[in-house]
Coordinates of N, CA and C in Angstrom, one line a residue:
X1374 N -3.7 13.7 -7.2 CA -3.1 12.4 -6.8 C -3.8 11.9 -5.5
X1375 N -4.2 10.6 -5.3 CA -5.0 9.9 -4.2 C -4.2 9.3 -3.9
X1376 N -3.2 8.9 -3.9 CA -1.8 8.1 -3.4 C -1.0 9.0 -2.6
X1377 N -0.2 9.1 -1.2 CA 0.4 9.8 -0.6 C 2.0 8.8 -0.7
X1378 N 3.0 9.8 -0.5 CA 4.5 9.3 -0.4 C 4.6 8.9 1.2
X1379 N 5.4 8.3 1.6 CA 5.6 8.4 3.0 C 7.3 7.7 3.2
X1380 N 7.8 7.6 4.1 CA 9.4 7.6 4.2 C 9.4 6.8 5.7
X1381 N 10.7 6.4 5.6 CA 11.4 5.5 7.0 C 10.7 6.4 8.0
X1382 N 10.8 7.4 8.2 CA 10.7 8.4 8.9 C 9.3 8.8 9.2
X1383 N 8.8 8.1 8.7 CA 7.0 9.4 8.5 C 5.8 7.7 8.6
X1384 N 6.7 7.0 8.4 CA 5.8 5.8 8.5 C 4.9 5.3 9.5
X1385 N 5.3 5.5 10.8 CA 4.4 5.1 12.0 C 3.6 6.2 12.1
X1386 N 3.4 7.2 11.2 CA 2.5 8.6 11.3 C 1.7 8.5 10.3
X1387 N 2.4 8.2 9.4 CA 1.1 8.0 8.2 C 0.4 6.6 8.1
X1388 N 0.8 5.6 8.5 CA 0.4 4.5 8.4 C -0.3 3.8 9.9
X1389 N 1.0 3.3 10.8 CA 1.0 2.9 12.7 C 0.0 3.6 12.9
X1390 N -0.5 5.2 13.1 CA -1.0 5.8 13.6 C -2.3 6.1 13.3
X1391 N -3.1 5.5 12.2 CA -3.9 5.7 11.2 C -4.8 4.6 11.9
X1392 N -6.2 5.5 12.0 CA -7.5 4.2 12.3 C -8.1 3.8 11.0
X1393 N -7.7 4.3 9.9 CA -8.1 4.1 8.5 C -7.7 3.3 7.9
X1394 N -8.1 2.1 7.1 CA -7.9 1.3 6.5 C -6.8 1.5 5.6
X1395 N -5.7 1.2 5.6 CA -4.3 1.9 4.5 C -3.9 0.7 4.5
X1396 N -3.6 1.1 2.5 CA -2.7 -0.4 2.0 C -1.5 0.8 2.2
X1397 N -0.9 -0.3 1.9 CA 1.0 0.3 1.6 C 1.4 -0.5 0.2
X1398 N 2.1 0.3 -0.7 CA 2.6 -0.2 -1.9 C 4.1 0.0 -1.9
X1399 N 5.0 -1.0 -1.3 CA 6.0 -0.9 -1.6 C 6.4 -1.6 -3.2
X1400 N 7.7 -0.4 -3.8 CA 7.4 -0.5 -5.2 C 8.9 0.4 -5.2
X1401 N 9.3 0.2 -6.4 CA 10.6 0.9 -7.2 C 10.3 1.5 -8.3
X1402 N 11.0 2.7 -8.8 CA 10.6 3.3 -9.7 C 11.1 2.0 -11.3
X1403 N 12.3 1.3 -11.1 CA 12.6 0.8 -12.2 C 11.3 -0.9 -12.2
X1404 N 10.9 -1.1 -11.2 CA 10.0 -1.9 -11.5 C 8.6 -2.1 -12.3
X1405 N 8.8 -2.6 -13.1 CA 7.7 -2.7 -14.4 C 6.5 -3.3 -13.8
X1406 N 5.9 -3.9 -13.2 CA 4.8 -4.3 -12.6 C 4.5 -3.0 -11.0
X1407 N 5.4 -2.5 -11.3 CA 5.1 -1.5 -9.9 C 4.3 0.1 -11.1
X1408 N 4.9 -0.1 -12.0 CA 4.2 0.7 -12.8 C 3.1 0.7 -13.3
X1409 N 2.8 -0.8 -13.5 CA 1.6 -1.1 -14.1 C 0.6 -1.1 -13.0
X1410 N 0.9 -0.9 -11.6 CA -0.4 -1.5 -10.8 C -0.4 -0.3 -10.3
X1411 N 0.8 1.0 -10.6 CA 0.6 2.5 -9.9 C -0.9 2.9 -10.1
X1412 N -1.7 3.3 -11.2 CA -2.4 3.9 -12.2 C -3.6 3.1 -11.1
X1413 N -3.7 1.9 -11.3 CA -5.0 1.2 -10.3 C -5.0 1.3 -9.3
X1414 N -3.8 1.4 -8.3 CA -4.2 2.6 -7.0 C -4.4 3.9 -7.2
X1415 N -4.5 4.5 -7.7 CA -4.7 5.5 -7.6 C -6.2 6.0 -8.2
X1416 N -6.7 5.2 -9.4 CA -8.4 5.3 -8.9 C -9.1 4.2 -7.9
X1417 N -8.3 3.4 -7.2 CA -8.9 2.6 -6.3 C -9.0 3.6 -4.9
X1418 N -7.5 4.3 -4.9 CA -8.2 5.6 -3.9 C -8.6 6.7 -4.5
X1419 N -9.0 7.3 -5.4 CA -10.1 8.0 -5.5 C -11.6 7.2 -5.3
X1420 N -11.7 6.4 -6.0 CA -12.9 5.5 -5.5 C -13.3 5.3 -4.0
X1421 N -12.5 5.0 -3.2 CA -12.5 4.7 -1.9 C -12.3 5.9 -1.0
X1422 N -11.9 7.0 -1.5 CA -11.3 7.9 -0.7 C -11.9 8.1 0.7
X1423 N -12.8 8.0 0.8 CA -13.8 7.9 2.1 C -13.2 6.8 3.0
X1424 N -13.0 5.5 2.6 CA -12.8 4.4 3.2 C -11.1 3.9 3.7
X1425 N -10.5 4.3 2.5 CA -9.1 3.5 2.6 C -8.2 4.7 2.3
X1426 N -7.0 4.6 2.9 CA -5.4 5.5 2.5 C -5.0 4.5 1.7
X1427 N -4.2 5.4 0.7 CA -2.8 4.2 0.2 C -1.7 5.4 -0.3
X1428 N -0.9 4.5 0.3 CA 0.8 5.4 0.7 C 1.1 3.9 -0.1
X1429 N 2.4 5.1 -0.8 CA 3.0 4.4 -1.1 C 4.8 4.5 -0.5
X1430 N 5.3 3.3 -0.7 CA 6.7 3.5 0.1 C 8.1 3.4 -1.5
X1431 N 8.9 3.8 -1.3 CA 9.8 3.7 -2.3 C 10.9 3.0 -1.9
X1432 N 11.1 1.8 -2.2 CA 11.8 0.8 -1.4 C 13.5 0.9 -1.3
X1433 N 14.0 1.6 -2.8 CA 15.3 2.3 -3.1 C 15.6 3.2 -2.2
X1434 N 14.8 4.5 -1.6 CA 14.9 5.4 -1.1 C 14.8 5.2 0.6
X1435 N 14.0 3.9 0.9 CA 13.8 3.8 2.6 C 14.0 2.4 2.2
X1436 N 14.9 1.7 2.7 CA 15.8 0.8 3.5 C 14.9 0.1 4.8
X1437 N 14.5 0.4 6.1 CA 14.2 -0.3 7.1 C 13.2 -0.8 7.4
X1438 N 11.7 0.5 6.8 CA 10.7 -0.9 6.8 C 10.4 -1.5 5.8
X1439 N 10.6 -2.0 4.5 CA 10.7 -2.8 3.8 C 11.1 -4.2 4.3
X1440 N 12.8 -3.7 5.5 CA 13.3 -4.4 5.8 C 12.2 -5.2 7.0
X1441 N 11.6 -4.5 7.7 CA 10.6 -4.9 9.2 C 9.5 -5.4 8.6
X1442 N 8.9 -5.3 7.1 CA 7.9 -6.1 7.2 C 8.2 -7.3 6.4
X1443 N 9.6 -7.8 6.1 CA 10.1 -8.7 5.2 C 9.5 -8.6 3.5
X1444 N 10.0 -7.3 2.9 CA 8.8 -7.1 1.9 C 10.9 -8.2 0.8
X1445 N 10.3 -9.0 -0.1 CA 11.4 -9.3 -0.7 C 10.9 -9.6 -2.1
X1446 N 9.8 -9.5 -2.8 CA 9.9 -8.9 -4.3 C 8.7 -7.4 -4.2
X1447 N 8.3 -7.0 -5.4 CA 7.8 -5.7 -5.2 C 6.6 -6.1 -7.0
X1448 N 5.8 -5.7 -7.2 CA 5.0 -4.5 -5.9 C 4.4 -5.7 -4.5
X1449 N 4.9 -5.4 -3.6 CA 4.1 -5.7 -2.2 C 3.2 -5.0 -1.5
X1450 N 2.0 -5.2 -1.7 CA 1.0 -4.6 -1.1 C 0.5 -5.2 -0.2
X1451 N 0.6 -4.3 1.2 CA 0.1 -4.7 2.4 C -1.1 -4.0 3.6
X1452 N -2.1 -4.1 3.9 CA -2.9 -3.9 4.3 C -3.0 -3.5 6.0
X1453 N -2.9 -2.5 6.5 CA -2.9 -2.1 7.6 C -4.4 -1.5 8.3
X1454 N -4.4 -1.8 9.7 CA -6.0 -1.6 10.6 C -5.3 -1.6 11.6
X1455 N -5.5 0.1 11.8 CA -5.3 0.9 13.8 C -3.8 0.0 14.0
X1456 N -3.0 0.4 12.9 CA -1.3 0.0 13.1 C -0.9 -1.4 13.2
X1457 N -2.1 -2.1 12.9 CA -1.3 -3.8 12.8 C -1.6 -4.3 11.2
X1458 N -0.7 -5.2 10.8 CA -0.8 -5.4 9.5 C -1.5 -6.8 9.4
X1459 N -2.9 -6.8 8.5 CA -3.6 -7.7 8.3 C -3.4 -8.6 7.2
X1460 N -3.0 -8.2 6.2 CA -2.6 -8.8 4.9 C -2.0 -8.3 3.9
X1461 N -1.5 -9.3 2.6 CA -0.1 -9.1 2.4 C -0.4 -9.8 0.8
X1462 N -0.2 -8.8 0.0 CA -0.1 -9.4 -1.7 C 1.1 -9.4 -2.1
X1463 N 1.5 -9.9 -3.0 CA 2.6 -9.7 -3.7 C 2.1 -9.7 -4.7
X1464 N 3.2 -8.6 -5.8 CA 2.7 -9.1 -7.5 C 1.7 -7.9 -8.2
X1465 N 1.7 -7.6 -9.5 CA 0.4 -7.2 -9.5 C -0.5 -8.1 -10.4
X1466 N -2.1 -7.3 -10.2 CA -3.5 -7.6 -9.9 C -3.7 -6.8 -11.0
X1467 N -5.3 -7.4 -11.4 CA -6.4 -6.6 -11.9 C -6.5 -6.0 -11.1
X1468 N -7.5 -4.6 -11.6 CA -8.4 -3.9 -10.5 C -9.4 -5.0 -9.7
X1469 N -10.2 -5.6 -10.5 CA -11.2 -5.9 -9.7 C -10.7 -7.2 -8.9
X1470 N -9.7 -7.8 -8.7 CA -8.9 -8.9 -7.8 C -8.8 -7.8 -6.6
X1471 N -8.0 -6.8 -6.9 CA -7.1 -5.7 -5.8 C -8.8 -5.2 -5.0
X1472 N -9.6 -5.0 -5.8 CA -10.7 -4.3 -5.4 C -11.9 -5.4 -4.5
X1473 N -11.6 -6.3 -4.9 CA -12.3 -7.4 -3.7 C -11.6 -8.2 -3.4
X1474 N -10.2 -8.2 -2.6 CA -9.3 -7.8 -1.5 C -9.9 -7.1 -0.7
X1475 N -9.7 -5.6 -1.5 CA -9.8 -4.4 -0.1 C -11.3 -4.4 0.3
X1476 N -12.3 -4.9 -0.3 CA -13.5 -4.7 0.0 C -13.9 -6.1 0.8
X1477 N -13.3 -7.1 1.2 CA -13.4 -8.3 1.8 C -12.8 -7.6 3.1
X1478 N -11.6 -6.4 3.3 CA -11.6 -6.1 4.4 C -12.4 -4.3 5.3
X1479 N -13.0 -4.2 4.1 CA -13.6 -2.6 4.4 C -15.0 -3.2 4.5
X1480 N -15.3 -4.2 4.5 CA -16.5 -4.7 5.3 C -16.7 -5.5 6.3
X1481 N -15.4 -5.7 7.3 CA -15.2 -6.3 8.5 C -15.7 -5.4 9.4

């Protein structure tokens, strides 16, 4: 698995603290479009693995930063660089939409 879990708790460590390019996929397990765009991160990070993290958050299970980044439908994918958040999808994507996204920011 190329996807890591992360929690209320683990967040400013896996993500804040990270000089590496990491999306975050906040997502529910009963959400149907969080399902369908699971499978495309996860060879988007094997593909990238060099370049990008992607954590995913489980928005049922952690409550606060969902709440801190105003995430209010799901899947919300959000883009983080050296702990500040650059950008913000909603929805799911094809691969190659999602994949030049992340590649419009892994070439800055």
């Amino acid at each position: 698995m190329t996807t890591q879990q992360t929690s209320d708790e683990k967040f400013e460590k896996d993500v804040l603290n990270s000089s590496t390019l990491t999306l975050v996929d906040f997502w529910a397990e009963w959400c149907g479009p969080c399902k369908q765009i699971g499978p495309i991160l996860e060879e988007i990070g094997f593909e990238k693995k060099d370049k990008l993290k992607i954590i995913k958050l489980n928005i049922d299970e952690n409550h606060n930063t969902p709440q801190t980044y105003g995430v209010q439908g799901i899947p919300t994918l959000i883009l983080f660089k050296d702990g500040k958040l650059i950008d913000r999808k909603i929805g799911s994507m094809p691969k190659a939409l999602l994949n030049e996204w992340i590649d419009s920011y892994l070439n800055k």
